[in-house]
Coordinates of C-alpha atoms in Angstrom, one line a residue:
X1 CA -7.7 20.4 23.4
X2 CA -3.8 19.7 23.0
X3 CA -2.3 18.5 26.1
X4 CA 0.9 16.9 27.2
X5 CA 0.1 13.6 25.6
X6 CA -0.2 15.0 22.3
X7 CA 2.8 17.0 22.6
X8 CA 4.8 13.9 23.3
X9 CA 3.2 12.3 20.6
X10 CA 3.9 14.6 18.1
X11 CA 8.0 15.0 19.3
X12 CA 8.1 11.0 18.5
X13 CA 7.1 11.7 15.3
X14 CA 9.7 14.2 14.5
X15 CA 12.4 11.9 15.8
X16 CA 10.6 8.9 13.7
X17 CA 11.1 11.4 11.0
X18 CA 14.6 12.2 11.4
X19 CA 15.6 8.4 12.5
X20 CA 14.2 8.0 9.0
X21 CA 16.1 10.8 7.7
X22 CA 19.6 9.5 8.5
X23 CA 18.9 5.6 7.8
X24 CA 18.2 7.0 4.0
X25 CA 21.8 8.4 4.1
X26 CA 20.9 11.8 3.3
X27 CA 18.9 15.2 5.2
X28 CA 16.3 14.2 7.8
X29 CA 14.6 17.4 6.5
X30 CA 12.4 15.9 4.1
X31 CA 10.9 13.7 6.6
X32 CA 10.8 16.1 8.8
X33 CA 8.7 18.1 6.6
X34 CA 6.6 15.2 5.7
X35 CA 6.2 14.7 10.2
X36 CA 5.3 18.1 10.6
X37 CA 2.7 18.4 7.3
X38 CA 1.1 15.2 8.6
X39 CA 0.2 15.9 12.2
X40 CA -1.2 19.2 10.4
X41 CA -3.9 17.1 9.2
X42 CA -4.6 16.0 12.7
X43 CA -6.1 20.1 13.1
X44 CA -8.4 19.5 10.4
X45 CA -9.6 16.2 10.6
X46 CA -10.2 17.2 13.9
X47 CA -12.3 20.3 13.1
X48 CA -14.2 17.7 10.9
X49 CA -15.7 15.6 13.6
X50 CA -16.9 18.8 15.5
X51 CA -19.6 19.4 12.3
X52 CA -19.8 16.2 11.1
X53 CA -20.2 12.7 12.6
X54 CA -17.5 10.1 12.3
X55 CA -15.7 6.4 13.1
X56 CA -12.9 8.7 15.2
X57 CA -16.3 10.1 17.7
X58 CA -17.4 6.0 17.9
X59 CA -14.3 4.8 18.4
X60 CA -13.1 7.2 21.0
X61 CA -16.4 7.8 22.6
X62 CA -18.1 4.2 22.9
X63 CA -15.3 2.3 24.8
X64 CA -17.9 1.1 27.6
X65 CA -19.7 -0.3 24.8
X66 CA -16.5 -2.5 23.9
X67 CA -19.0 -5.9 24.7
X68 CA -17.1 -9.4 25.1
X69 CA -15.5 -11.2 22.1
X70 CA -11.8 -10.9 20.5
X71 CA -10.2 -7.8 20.3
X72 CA -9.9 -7.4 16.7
X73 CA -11.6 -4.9 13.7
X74 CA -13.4 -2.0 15.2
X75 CA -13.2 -3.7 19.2
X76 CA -9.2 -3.2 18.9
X77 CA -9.3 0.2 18.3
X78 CA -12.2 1.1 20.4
X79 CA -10.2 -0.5 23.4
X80 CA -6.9 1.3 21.8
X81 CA -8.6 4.8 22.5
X82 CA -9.8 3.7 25.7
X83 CA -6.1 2.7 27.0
X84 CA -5.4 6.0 26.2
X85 CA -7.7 8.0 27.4
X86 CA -7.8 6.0 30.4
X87 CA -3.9 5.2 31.2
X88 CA -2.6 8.3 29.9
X89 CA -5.6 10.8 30.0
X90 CA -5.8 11.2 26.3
X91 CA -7.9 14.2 25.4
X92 CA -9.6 13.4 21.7
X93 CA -7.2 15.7 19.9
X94 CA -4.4 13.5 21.8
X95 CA -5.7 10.8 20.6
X96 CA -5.3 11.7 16.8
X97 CA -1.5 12.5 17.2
X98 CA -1.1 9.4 18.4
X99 CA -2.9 7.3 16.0
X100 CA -0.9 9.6 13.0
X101 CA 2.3 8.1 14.3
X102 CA 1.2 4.9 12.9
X103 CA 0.3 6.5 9.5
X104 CA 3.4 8.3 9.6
X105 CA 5.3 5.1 9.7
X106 CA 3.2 4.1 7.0
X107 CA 4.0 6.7 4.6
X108 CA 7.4 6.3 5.4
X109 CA 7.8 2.4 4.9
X110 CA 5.9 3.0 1.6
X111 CA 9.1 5.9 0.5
X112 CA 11.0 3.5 2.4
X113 CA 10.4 0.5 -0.3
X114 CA 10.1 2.8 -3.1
X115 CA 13.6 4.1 -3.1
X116 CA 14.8 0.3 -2.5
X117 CA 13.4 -0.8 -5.5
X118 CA 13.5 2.2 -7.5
X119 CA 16.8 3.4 -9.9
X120 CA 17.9 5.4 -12.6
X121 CA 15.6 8.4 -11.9
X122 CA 15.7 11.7 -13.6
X123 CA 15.0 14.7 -12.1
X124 CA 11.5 14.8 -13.4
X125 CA 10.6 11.3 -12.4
X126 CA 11.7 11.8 -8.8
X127 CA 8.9 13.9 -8.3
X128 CA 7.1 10.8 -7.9
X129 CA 8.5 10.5 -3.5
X130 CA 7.0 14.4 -2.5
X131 CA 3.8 13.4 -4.6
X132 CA 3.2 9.8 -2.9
X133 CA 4.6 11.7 0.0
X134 CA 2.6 14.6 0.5
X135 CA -0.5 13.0 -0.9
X136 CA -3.9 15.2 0.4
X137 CA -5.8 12.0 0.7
X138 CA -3.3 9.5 2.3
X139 CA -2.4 12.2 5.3
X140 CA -5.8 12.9 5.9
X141 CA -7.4 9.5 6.2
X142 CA -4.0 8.4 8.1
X143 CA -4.2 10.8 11.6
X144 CA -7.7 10.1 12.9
X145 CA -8.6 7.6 15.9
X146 CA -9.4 4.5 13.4
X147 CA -8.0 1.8 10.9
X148 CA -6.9 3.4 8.5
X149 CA -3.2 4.7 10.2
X150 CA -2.6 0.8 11.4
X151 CA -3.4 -0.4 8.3
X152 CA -1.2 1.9 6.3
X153 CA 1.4 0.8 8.5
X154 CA 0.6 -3.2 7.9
X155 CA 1.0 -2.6 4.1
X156 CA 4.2 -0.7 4.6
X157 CA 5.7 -3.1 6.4
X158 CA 5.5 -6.5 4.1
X159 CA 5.7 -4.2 1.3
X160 CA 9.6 -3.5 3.4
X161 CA 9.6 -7.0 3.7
X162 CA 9.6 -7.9 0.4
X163 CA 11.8 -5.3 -1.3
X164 CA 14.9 -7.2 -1.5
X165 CA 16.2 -10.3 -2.6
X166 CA 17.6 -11.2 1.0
X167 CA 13.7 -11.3 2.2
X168 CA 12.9 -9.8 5.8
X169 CA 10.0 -12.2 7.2
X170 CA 9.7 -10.5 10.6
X171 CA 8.9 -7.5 8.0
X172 CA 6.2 -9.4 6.3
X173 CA 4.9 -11.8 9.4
X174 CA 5.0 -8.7 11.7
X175 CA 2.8 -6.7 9.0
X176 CA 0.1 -9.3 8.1
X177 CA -0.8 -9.8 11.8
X178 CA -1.7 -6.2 12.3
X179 CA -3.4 -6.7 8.9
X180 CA -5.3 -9.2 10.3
X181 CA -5.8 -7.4 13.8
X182 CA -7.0 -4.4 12.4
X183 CA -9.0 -5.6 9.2
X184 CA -9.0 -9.3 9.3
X185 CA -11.1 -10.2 6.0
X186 CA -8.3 -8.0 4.3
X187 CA -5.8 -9.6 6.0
X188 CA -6.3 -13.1 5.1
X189 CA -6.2 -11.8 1.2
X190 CA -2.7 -10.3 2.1
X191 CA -1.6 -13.7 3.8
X192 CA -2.6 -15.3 0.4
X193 CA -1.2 -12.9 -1.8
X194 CA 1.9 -13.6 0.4
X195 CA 1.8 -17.4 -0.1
X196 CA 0.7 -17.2 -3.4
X197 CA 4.0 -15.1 -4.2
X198 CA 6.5 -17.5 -2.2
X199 CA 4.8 -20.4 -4.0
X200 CA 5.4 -19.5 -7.6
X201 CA 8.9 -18.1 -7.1
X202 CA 11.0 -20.0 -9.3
X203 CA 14.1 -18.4 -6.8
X204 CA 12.5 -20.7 -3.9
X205 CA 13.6 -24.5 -3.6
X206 CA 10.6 -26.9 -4.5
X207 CA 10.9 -28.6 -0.5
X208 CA 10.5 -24.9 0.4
X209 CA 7.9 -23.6 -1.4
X210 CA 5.7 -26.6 -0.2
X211 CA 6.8 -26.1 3.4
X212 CA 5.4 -22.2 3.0
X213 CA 2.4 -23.4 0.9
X214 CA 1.2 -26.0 3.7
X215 CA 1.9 -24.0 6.9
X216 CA 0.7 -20.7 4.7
X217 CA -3.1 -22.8 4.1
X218 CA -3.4 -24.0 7.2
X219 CA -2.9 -20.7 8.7
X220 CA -5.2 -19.3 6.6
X221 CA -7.7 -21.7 7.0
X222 CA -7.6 -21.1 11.2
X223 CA -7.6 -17.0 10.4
X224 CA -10.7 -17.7 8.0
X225 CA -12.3 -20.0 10.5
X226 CA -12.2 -17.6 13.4
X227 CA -13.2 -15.1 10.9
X228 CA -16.5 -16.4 10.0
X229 CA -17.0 -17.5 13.4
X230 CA -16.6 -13.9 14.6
X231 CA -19.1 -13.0 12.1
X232 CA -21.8 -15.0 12.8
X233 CA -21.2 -17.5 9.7
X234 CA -21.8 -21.2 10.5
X235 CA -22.2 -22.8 7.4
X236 CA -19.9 -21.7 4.4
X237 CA -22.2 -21.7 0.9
X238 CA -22.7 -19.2 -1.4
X239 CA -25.8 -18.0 0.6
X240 CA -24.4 -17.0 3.6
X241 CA -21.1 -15.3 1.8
X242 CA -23.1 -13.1 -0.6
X243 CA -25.4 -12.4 3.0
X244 CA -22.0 -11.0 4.0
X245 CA -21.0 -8.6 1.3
X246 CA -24.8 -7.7 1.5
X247 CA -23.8 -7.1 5.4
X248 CA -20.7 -4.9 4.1
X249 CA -22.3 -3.1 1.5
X250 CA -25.4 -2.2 3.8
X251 CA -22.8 -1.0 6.7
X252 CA -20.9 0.9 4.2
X253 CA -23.8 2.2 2.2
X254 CA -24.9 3.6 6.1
X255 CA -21.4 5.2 6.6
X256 CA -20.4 6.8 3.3
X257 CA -22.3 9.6 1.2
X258 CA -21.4 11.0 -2.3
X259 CA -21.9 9.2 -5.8
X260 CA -23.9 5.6 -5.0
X261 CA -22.0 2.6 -6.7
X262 CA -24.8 -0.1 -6.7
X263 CA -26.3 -0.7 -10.4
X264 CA -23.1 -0.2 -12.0
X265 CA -21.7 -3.0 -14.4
X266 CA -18.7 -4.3 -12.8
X267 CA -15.8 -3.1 -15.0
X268 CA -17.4 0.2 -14.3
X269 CA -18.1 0.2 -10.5
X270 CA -14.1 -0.7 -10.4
X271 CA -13.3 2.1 -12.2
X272 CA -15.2 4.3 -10.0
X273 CA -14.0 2.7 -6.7
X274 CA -10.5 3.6 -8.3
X275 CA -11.3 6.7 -9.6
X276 CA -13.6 9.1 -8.6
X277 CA -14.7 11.6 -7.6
X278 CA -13.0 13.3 -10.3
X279 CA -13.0 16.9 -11.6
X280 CA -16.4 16.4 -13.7
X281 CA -18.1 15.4 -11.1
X282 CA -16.3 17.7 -8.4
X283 CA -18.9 19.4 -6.3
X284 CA -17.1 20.9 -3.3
X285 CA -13.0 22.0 -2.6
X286 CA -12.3 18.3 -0.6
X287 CA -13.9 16.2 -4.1
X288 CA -11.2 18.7 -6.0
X289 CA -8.8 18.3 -4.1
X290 CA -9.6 14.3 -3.9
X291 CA -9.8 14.5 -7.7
X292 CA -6.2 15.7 -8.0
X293 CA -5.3 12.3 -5.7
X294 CA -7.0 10.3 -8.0
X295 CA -5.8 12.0 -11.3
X296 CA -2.4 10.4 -9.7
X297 CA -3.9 7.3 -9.0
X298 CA -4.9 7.2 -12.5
X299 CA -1.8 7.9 -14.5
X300 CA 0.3 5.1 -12.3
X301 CA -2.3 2.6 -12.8
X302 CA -1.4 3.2 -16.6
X303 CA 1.7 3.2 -16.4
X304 CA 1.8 0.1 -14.6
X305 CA -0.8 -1.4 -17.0
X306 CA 1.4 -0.4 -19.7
X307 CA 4.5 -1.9 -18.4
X308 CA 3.0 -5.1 -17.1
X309 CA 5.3 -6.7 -19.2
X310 CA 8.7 -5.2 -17.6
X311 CA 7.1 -6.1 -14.2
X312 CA 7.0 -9.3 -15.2
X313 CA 10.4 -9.8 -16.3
X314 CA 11.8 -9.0 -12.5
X315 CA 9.1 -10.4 -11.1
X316 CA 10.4 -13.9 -10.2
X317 CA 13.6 -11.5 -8.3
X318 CA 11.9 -9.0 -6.6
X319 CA 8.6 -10.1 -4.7
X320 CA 7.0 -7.4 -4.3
X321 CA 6.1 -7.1 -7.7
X322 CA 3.7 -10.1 -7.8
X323 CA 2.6 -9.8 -4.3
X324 CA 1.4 -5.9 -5.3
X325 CA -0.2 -7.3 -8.8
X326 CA -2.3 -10.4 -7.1
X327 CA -3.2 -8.4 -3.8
X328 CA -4.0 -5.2 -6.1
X329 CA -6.5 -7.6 -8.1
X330 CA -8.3 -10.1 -5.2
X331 CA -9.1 -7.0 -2.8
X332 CA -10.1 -4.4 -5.2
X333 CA -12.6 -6.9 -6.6
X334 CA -14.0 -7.8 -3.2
X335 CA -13.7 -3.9 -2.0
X336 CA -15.9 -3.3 -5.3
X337 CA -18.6 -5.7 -4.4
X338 CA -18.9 -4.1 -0.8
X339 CA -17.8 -0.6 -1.1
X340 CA -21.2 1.4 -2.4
X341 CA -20.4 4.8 -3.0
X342 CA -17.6 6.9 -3.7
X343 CA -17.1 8.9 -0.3
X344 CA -16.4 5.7 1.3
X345 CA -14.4 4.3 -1.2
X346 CA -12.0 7.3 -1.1
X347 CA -10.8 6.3 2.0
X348 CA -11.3 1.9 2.0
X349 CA -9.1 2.0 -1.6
X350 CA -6.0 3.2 0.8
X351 CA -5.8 -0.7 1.4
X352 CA -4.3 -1.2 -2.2
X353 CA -3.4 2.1 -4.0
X354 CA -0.1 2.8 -2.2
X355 CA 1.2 -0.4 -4.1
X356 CA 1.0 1.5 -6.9
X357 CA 3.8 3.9 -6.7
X358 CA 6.0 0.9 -6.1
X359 CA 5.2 -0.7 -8.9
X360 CA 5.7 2.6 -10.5
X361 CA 9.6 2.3 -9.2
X362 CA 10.0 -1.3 -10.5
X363 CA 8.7 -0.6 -13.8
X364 CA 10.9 2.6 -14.2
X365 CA 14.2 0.8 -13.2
X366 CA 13.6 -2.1 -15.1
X367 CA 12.8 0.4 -18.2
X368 CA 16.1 1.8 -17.7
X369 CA 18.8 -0.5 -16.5
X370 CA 21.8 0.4 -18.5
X371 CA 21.8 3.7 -16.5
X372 CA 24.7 5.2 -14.4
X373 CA 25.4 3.0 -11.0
X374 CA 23.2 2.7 -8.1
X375 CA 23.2 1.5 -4.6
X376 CA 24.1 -1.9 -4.1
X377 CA 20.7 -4.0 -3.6
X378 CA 18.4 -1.6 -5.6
X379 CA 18.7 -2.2 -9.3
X380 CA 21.0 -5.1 -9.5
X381 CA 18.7 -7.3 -7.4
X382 CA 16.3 -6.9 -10.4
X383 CA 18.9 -6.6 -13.4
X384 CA 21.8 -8.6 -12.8
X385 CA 24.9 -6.6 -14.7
X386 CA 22.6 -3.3 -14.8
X387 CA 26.2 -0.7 -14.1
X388 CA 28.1 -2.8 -17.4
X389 CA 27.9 -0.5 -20.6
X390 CA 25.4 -1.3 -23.1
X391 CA 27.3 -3.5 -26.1
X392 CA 26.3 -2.3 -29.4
X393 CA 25.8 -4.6 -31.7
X394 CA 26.8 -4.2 -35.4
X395 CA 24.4 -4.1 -37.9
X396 CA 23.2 -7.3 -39.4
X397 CA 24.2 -6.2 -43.2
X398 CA 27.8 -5.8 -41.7
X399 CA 27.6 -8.4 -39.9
X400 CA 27.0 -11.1 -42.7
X401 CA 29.3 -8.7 -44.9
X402 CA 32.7 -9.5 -42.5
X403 CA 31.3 -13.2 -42.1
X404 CA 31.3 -13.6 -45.9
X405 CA 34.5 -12.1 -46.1
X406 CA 36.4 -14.1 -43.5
X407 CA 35.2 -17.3 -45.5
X408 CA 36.3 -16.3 -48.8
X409 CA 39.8 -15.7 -47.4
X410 CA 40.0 -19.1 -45.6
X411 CA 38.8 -20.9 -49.0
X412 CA 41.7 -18.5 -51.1
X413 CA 44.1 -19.7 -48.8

């Protein structure tokens, strides 16, 4: 049931949306839109968990079972639903508008970072911010009591953080702690892809660049430490790590349903991790409908393939370019090895694919940067001169032809 808490909760997301809507300089409506087809989800995801069992029923109904220990993973959100069923009387439904606000922001950090580094669009290829936006997959797995919405929000914020030249750390530092809050394995592989990125910048001083490396690794190390500790690990061999993926992988294998990923080669168990369920193998209306979100998935992962050289070229200007590329590589490899079958994986490969309509943007401005003006701090942060008209050069027949010419009149004369 819908009480006052949800009600609130769902009038701060319209003025999210809207606040949104004005800081882009144009109609809040769109986001608006985007607000009000979100918390729609919150109904059906909702009227999921009353037929099926699911993380939003633990997490919202096992808060005396919280136990001592940190408050991170699956202990932060179970003591998150508590606060608010307890402090505010927060019925379940409640509980899912107010977790969607976080996914909400989410969403809009990612179209947030998208039009920053994105220019020169044509009216076909701007399609790309209602189909990223309105996404089946990302609004659904983004409302319920769980992960999922903080995480969203996590990415979106050091994705912001790293869309311009002029980087905004409290973006970035603010983003990889809830990272590490919410999922701290993941987390730590953000922080690295982070450090990794500030540490081959050519555009960062040398004294810098070991000042991030040295404070990044020894943070790391601490977060890794009290990670293993907080799983049980005391001794750090190959052993014990591939007992934890073993530990993953049976925890997910218990959670998730559909198309079992174990026995598969890896090139192929990444591919389905990625990729399916897809319309071959579509058995019910949600795998459809999840088939058309990976169909997208699909073609932008080409395209960015494809244009890996053009990301390259701006990557040493615009960090969110290799940050995207390294932390799309190290966590879908370690999401393969402990994500076993496809259901689960549908929701678990939110934690990289919304990098990929960013890279998406960067690829398409860099591909066109002799188009018409933009907004200062989009495209000419990646293509310095990008507004100047494109010089044509003369042929290189006519080109030796005048040089020839010119030298046989300075040798007549």
């Amino acid at each position: 049931m819908l009480t006052d808490v949800g009600i609130v909760a769902a009038f701060i997301s319209l003025g999210i949306a809207a606040y949104a809507g004005r800081r882009n300089g144009g109609s809040a409506i769109f986001y608006i839109m985007l607000a009000i087809y979100h918390m729609l989800f919150c109904f059906i995801f909702y009227n999921e968990t009353l037929y099926t069992t699911s993380d939003a029923n633990y997490y919202y109904d096992f808060g005396a079972f919280i136990g001592e220990g940190p408050l991170i993973s699956a202990s932060l959100i179970i003591e998150m639903a508590t606060v608010f069923r307890e402090a505010l009387g927060a019925t379940f439904l409640d509980e899912f508008f107010i977790f969607q606000i976080f996914g909400l922001i989410g969403i809009i950090l990612i179209l947030k970072t998208m039009g920053i580094v994105g220019a020169g669009f044509s009216e076909r290829q701007k399609l790309i911010f209602p189909i990223v936006a309105f996404s089946p997959a990302l609004n659904f797995f983004t409302v319920a009591i769980g992960k999922d919405a903080p995480f969203l929000m996590a990415l979106g914020l050091i994705c912001r953080g790293l869309s311009r030249s002029g980087k905004q750390y409290p973006y970035v530092i603010t983003g990889l702690a809830i990272a590490f809050l919410v999922r701290p394995h993941i987390g730590i592989l953000y922080a690295v892809s982070v450090i990794a990125t500030t540490f081959f910048s050519a555009r960062v001083a040398l004294g810098a660049r070991v000042i991030v490396l040295v404070s990044g690794a020894i943070c790391t190390l601490f977060a890794s430490m009290f990670f293993l500790s907080w799983m049980g690990i005391e001794e750090v061999n190959s052993e014990s790590l591939a007992g934890t993926i073993d530990k993953f992988g049976t925890a997910n294998n218990a959670a998730g349903s559909a198309i079992n990923l174990e026995g598969l080669i890896f090139p192929a168990r990444v591919a389905a991790f990625l990729f399916l369920p897809f319309f071959f193998d579509a058995s019910s209306v949600t795998a459809i409908i999840l088939s058309i979100d990976n169909l997208i998935i699909l073609c932008l992962f080409i395209y960015c393939v494809y244009n890996i050289r053009l990301l390259w070229s701006v990557s040493a200007r615009l960090w969110t370019v290799p940050f995207g590329v390294i932390m799309f590589t190290i966590v879908t490899i370690m999401l393969t090895y402990t994500c076993t079958n496809s259901g689960l994986a549908a929701r678990q490969k939110l934690m990289v694919t919304p990098i990929l309509p960013i890279l998406y943007c960067v690829a398409n401005a860099a591909s066109n940067p002799r188009r018409a003006p933009v907004p200062k701090g989009r495209l000419q942060e990646l293509v310095p001169g990008a507004t100047e008209r494109p010089r044509h050069r003369a042929p290189a027949t006519l080109s030796t032809f005048s040089a020839g010419a010119d030298l046989f009149r300075r040798r007549k004369t």
